[in-house]
Amino acid sequence: MAELDTPDQALAYLAQIDPNTSYDVLRFEMGWICSPILTPEQAAGSEAVGSTKLVVDSQTGVVMEFPSWSTDMVAEDYIEAKRTGRPPPARQIYPYRWRITLRRIREDPEIITYQMKAVSLSDPPEPTQDHPLTINKRTLLNDPPDTLSSMARAHAIQVMEQNHGTWPAETASEL
């Protein structure tokens, strides 16, 4: 695991995850609280409202994304969660926990169906999930509606938007 004792080390670690975002970092008891530095355009627009914060745990290297809380609130909650063993109200964004692959098996004007395979990267690993994933092109709802399928759907939509409306035949992502 990377050393995460200085602001520069924390910033370098975050750059591995998202090299296109700059952060302000603030030391706290368990590591670093990181707030994205918004561009003037982002600050003037709607992106300034609801900006999340990241916690980089300097002992474990885990990066958690918190809601748009104050820095003090994030620090207090994370410290309490670690001390009590309860999960924080945040999602782990790094290290990645799943490798998800999608392979198109059917498409018509209304829906697209992929064969989804989600392989756990955790230690110990969670069971692999391998099943069809159907996305309604109009509503963008997915079936089944479980969390991993929803994350895979979000990735497929992102790729489709990058491809100017063309759904990918195959795609993969680590989440």
PDB file of C-alpha atoms in Angstrom:
ATOM      1  CA  MET A   1       0.000   0.000   0.000  1.00  0.00           C
ATOM      2  CA  ALA A   2       1.130   3.551  -0.709  1.00  0.00           C
ATOM      3  CA  GLU A   3       2.409   5.749   2.093  1.00  0.00           C
ATOM      4  CA  LEU A   4      -0.196   8.369   2.885  1.00  0.00           C
ATOM      5  CA  ASP A   5       1.518  10.517   5.505  1.00  0.00           C
ATOM      6  CA  THR A   6       1.756  13.849   3.663  1.00  0.00           C
ATOM      7  CA  PRO A   7      -0.637  15.957   1.582  1.00  0.00           C
ATOM      8  CA  ASP A   8       1.502  15.306  -1.507  1.00  0.00           C
ATOM      9  CA  GLN A   9       1.279  11.538  -0.984  1.00  0.00           C
ATOM     10  CA  ALA A  10      -2.511  11.751  -0.592  1.00  0.00           C
ATOM     11  CA  LEU A  11      -2.796  13.863  -3.749  1.00  0.00           C
ATOM     12  CA  ALA A  12      -0.588  11.461  -5.725  1.00  0.00           C
ATOM     13  CA  TYR A  13      -2.746   8.556  -4.551  1.00  0.00           C
ATOM     14  CA  LEU A  14      -5.934  10.329  -5.665  1.00  0.00           C
ATOM     15  CA  ALA A  15      -4.331  11.131  -9.031  1.00  0.00           C
ATOM     16  CA  GLN A  16      -4.156   7.371  -9.678  1.00  0.00           C
ATOM     17  CA  ILE A  17      -7.953   7.222  -9.342  1.00  0.00           C
ATOM     18  CA  ASP A  18      -8.916  10.493 -11.065  1.00  0.00           C
ATOM     19  CA  PRO A  19      -6.039  12.328 -12.720  1.00  0.00           C
ATOM     20  CA  ASN A  20      -8.372  15.048 -14.048  1.00  0.00           C
ATOM     21  CA  THR A  21      -9.490  16.392 -10.656  1.00  0.00           C
ATOM     22  CA  SER A  22      -7.500  18.557  -8.244  1.00  0.00           C
ATOM     23  CA  TYR A  23      -8.230  18.439  -4.525  1.00  0.00           C
ATOM     24  CA  ASP A  24      -7.781  20.446  -1.366  1.00  0.00           C
ATOM     25  CA  VAL A  25      -6.640  18.044   1.365  1.00  0.00           C
ATOM     26  CA  LEU A  26      -7.072  18.416   5.093  1.00  0.00           C
ATOM     27  CA  ARG A  27      -5.442  16.097   7.638  1.00  0.00           C
ATOM     28  CA  PHE A  28      -7.624  14.456  10.267  1.00  0.00           C
ATOM     29  CA  GLU A  29      -7.103  11.662  12.770  1.00  0.00           C
ATOM     30  CA  MET A  30      -7.733   8.792  10.302  1.00  0.00           C
ATOM     31  CA  GLY A  31      -6.188  10.239   7.144  1.00  0.00           C
ATOM     32  CA  TRP A  32      -7.236  12.931   4.694  1.00  0.00           C
ATOM     33  CA  ILE A  33     -10.467  14.675   3.792  1.00  0.00           C
ATOM     34  CA  CYS A  34     -10.334  15.757   0.172  1.00  0.00           C
ATOM     35  CA  SER A  35     -12.562  18.333  -1.477  1.00  0.00           C
ATOM     36  CA  PRO A  36     -12.522  18.773  -5.251  1.00  0.00           C
ATOM     37  CA  ILE A  37     -11.260  22.148  -6.440  1.00  0.00           C
ATOM     38  CA  LEU A  38     -13.910  23.475  -8.785  1.00  0.00           C
ATOM     39  CA  THR A  39     -13.117  25.404 -11.923  1.00  0.00           C
ATOM     40  CA  PRO A  40     -14.605  28.931 -12.060  1.00  0.00           C
ATOM     41  CA  GLU A  41     -17.286  27.577 -14.417  1.00  0.00           C
ATOM     42  CA  GLN A  42     -18.154  24.738 -12.036  1.00  0.00           C
ATOM     43  CA  ALA A  43     -18.190  27.087  -9.031  1.00  0.00           C
ATOM     44  CA  ALA A  44     -20.579  29.453 -10.828  1.00  0.00           C
ATOM     45  CA  GLY A  45     -22.868  26.611 -11.898  1.00  0.00           C
ATOM     46  CA  SER A  46     -24.856  23.901 -10.221  1.00  0.00           C
ATOM     47  CA  GLU A  47     -21.793  21.700  -9.550  1.00  0.00           C
ATOM     48  CA  ALA A  48     -20.886  23.827  -6.524  1.00  0.00           C
ATOM     49  CA  VAL A  49     -24.014  22.581  -4.765  1.00  0.00           C
ATOM     50  CA  GLY A  50     -23.774  19.049  -3.476  1.00  0.00           C
ATOM     51  CA  SER A  51     -20.062  18.558  -4.048  1.00  0.00           C
ATOM     52  CA  THR A  52     -18.966  15.321  -2.378  1.00  0.00           C
ATOM     53  CA  LYS A  53     -15.915  14.833  -0.195  1.00  0.00           C
ATOM     54  CA  LEU A  54     -13.472  11.955  -0.246  1.00  0.00           C
ATOM     55  CA  VAL A  55     -11.842  10.349   2.763  1.00  0.00           C
ATOM     56  CA  VAL A  56      -8.478   8.697   2.191  1.00  0.00           C
ATOM     57  CA  ASP A  57      -7.811   6.346   5.099  1.00  0.00           C
ATOM     58  CA  SER A  58      -4.067   6.629   5.690  1.00  0.00           C
ATOM     59  CA  GLN A  59      -3.904   3.197   7.365  1.00  0.00           C
ATOM     60  CA  THR A  60      -5.827   1.121   4.817  1.00  0.00           C
ATOM     61  CA  GLY A  61      -5.661   3.136   1.579  1.00  0.00           C
ATOM     62  CA  VAL A  62      -9.435   2.885   1.216  1.00  0.00           C
ATOM     63  CA  VAL A  63     -11.051   5.920  -0.429  1.00  0.00           C
ATOM     64  CA  MET A  64     -14.667   6.637   0.513  1.00  0.00           C
ATOM     65  CA  GLU A  65     -16.979   9.143  -1.159  1.00  0.00           C
ATOM     66  CA  PHE A  66     -19.179  11.037   1.298  1.00  0.00           C
ATOM     67  CA  PRO A  67     -22.220  13.209   0.637  1.00  0.00           C
ATOM     68  CA  SER A  68     -21.922  16.990   0.519  1.00  0.00           C
ATOM     69  CA  TRP A  69     -21.396  17.359   4.242  1.00  0.00           C
ATOM     70  CA  SER A  70     -19.156  19.797   6.043  1.00  0.00           C
ATOM     71  CA  THR A  71     -15.565  18.706   6.575  1.00  0.00           C
ATOM     72  CA  ASP A  72     -16.142  18.445  10.334  1.00  0.00           C
ATOM     73  CA  MET A  73     -19.211  16.268   9.831  1.00  0.00           C
ATOM     74  CA  VAL A  74     -17.330  13.910   7.506  1.00  0.00           C
ATOM     75  CA  ALA A  75     -14.409  13.611   9.949  1.00  0.00           C
ATOM     76  CA  GLU A  76     -16.650  13.000  12.959  1.00  0.00           C
ATOM     77  CA  ASP A  77     -18.738  10.400  11.165  1.00  0.00           C
ATOM     78  CA  TYR A  78     -15.745   8.525   9.744  1.00  0.00           C
ATOM     79  CA  ILE A  79     -13.970   8.430  13.108  1.00  0.00           C
ATOM     80  CA  GLU A  80     -17.128   7.183  14.843  1.00  0.00           C
ATOM     81  CA  ALA A  81     -17.732   4.564  12.141  1.00  0.00           C
ATOM     82  CA  LYS A  82     -14.184   3.233  12.458  1.00  0.00           C
ATOM     83  CA  ARG A  83     -14.363   3.132  16.254  1.00  0.00           C
ATOM     84  CA  THR A  84     -17.781   1.428  16.418  1.00  0.00           C
ATOM     85  CA  GLY A  85     -17.409  -0.832  13.394  1.00  0.00           C
ATOM     86  CA  ARG A  86     -20.519   0.494  11.654  1.00  0.00           C
ATOM     87  CA  PRO A  87     -20.260   1.226   7.951  1.00  0.00           C
ATOM     88  CA  PRO A  88     -20.032   4.942   7.136  1.00  0.00           C
ATOM     89  CA  PRO A  89     -22.790   6.488   4.979  1.00  0.00           C
ATOM     90  CA  ALA A  90     -20.370   6.595   2.066  1.00  0.00           C
ATOM     91  CA  ARG A  91     -19.382   4.391  -0.822  1.00  0.00           C
ATOM     92  CA  GLN A  92     -15.963   2.902  -1.346  1.00  0.00           C
ATOM     93  CA  ILE A  93     -14.530   4.115  -4.653  1.00  0.00           C
ATOM     94  CA  TYR A  94     -11.012   2.698  -4.289  1.00  0.00           C
ATOM     95  CA  PRO A  95      -9.550   0.103  -4.211  1.00  0.00           C
ATOM     96  CA  TYR A  96     -12.025  -1.178  -6.752  1.00  0.00           C
ATOM     97  CA  ARG A  97     -14.258  -3.959  -5.476  1.00  0.00           C
ATOM     98  CA  TRP A  98     -15.655  -5.377  -8.711  1.00  0.00           C
ATOM     99  CA  ARG A  99     -14.600  -5.980 -12.322  1.00  0.00           C
ATOM    100  CA  ILE A 100     -17.740  -5.883 -14.437  1.00  0.00           C
ATOM    101  CA  THR A 101     -17.877  -6.965 -18.072  1.00  0.00           C
ATOM    102  CA  LEU A 102     -20.837  -6.573 -20.403  1.00  0.00           C
ATOM    103  CA  ARG A 103     -21.324  -8.414 -23.698  1.00  0.00           C
ATOM    104  CA  ARG A 104     -24.350  -7.540 -25.838  1.00  0.00           C
ATOM    105  CA  ILE A 105     -26.552 -10.562 -26.543  1.00  0.00           C
ATOM    106  CA  ARG A 106     -29.688  -8.861 -27.906  1.00  0.00           C
ATOM    107  CA  GLU A 107     -30.801  -5.398 -28.990  1.00  0.00           C
ATOM    108  CA  ASP A 108     -33.936  -3.903 -30.469  1.00  0.00           C
ATOM    109  CA  PRO A 109     -35.267  -0.324 -30.619  1.00  0.00           C
ATOM    110  CA  GLU A 110     -36.709  -0.560 -27.075  1.00  0.00           C
ATOM    111  CA  ILE A 111     -34.230  -2.623 -25.038  1.00  0.00           C
ATOM    112  CA  ILE A 112     -30.684  -3.877 -24.978  1.00  0.00           C
ATOM    113  CA  THR A 113     -29.685  -7.043 -23.149  1.00  0.00           C
ATOM    114  CA  TYR A 114     -26.143  -7.768 -22.039  1.00  0.00           C
ATOM    115  CA  GLN A 115     -24.561 -10.790 -20.436  1.00  0.00           C
ATOM    116  CA  MET A 116     -23.138  -9.258 -17.285  1.00  0.00           C
ATOM    117  CA  LYS A 117     -20.288 -10.834 -15.349  1.00  0.00           C
ATOM    118  CA  ALA A 118     -19.185  -9.245 -12.085  1.00  0.00           C
ATOM    119  CA  VAL A 119     -16.029 -10.658 -10.507  1.00  0.00           C
ATOM    120  CA  SER A 120     -15.165  -9.656  -6.952  1.00  0.00           C
ATOM    121  CA  LEU A 121     -11.776  -8.049  -6.390  1.00  0.00           C
ATOM    122  CA  SER A 122     -12.216  -8.170  -2.596  1.00  0.00           C
ATOM    123  CA  ASP A 123     -10.246 -10.438  -0.302  1.00  0.00           C
ATOM    124  CA  PRO A 124     -11.941 -12.727   0.525  1.00  0.00           C
ATOM    125  CA  PRO A 125     -13.897 -12.529  -2.739  1.00  0.00           C
ATOM    126  CA  GLU A 126     -17.659 -12.273  -2.904  1.00  0.00           C
ATOM    127  CA  PRO A 127     -19.495 -14.681  -5.220  1.00  0.00           C
ATOM    128  CA  THR A 128     -19.226 -13.952  -8.944  1.00  0.00           C
ATOM    129  CA  GLN A 129     -22.437 -12.760 -10.539  1.00  0.00           C
ATOM    130  CA  ASP A 130     -23.126 -13.873 -14.105  1.00  0.00           C
ATOM    131  CA  HIS A 131     -26.576 -13.112 -15.553  1.00  0.00           C
ATOM    132  CA  PRO A 132     -28.459 -11.198 -18.255  1.00  0.00           C
ATOM    133  CA  LEU A 133     -28.890  -7.447 -17.739  1.00  0.00           C
ATOM    134  CA  THR A 134     -31.699  -5.733 -19.652  1.00  0.00           C
ATOM    135  CA  ILE A 135     -31.789  -1.954 -20.058  1.00  0.00           C
ATOM    136  CA  ASN A 136     -34.883  -0.125 -21.283  1.00  0.00           C
ATOM    137  CA  LYS A 137     -33.518   2.456 -23.738  1.00  0.00           C
ATOM    138  CA  ARG A 138     -36.355   4.928 -23.134  1.00  0.00           C
ATOM    139  CA  THR A 139     -36.539   4.856 -19.323  1.00  0.00           C
ATOM    140  CA  LEU A 140     -32.938   3.646 -18.753  1.00  0.00           C
ATOM    141  CA  LEU A 141     -34.244   1.310 -16.050  1.00  0.00           C
ATOM    142  CA  ASN A 142     -32.482  -2.016 -15.638  1.00  0.00           C
ATOM    143  CA  ASP A 143     -33.629  -5.529 -14.855  1.00  0.00           C
ATOM    144  CA  PRO A 144     -32.624  -6.993 -12.501  1.00  0.00           C
ATOM    145  CA  PRO A 145     -32.569  -3.839 -10.345  1.00  0.00           C
ATOM    146  CA  ASP A 146     -29.800  -4.909  -7.924  1.00  0.00           C
ATOM    147  CA  THR A 147     -26.879  -2.611  -7.078  1.00  0.00           C
ATOM    148  CA  LEU A 148     -24.226  -4.259  -9.282  1.00  0.00           C
ATOM    149  CA  SER A 149     -26.597  -4.368 -12.259  1.00  0.00           C
ATOM    150  CA  SER A 150     -27.394  -0.684 -11.718  1.00  0.00           C
ATOM    151  CA  MET A 151     -23.683   0.153 -11.608  1.00  0.00           C
ATOM    152  CA  ALA A 152     -23.135  -1.823 -14.831  1.00  0.00           C
ATOM    153  CA  ARG A 153     -26.070  -0.003 -16.438  1.00  0.00           C
ATOM    154  CA  ALA A 154     -24.578   3.378 -15.452  1.00  0.00           C
ATOM    155  CA  HIS A 155     -21.291   2.375 -17.090  1.00  0.00           C
ATOM    156  CA  ALA A 156     -23.043   1.211 -20.287  1.00  0.00           C
ATOM    157  CA  ILE A 157     -24.954   4.508 -20.459  1.00  0.00           C
ATOM    158  CA  GLN A 158     -21.735   6.488 -20.006  1.00  0.00           C
ATOM    159  CA  VAL A 159     -20.078   4.569 -22.867  1.00  0.00           C
ATOM    160  CA  MET A 160     -23.191   4.984 -25.031  1.00  0.00           C
ATOM    161  CA  GLU A 161     -23.129   8.746 -24.454  1.00  0.00           C
ATOM    162  CA  GLN A 162     -19.418   8.888 -25.324  1.00  0.00           C
ATOM    163  CA  ASN A 163     -20.263   6.933 -28.515  1.00  0.00           C
ATOM    164  CA  HIS A 164     -22.895   9.536 -29.505  1.00  0.00           C
ATOM    165  CA  GLY A 165     -25.869   7.241 -28.866  1.00  0.00           C
ATOM    166  CA  THR A 166     -24.417   3.892 -29.946  1.00  0.00           C
ATOM    167  CA  TRP A 167     -24.648   1.233 -27.246  1.00  0.00           C
ATOM    168  CA  PRO A 168     -21.404  -0.714 -26.764  1.00  0.00           C
ATOM    169  CA  ALA A 169     -21.180  -4.291 -28.017  1.00  0.00           C
ATOM    170  CA  GLU A 170     -18.735  -5.066 -25.190  1.00  0.00           C
ATOM    171  CA  THR A 171     -17.365  -3.019 -22.337  1.00  0.00           C
ATOM    172  CA  ALA A 172     -15.658  -3.507 -18.983  1.00  0.00           C
ATOM    173  CA  SER A 173     -15.108  -1.430 -15.887  1.00  0.00           C
ATOM    174  CA  GLU A 174     -13.699  -1.698 -12.403  1.00  0.00           C
ATOM    175  CA  LEU A 175     -15.882  -0.226  -9.691  1.00  0.00           C
TER     176      LEU A 175
END
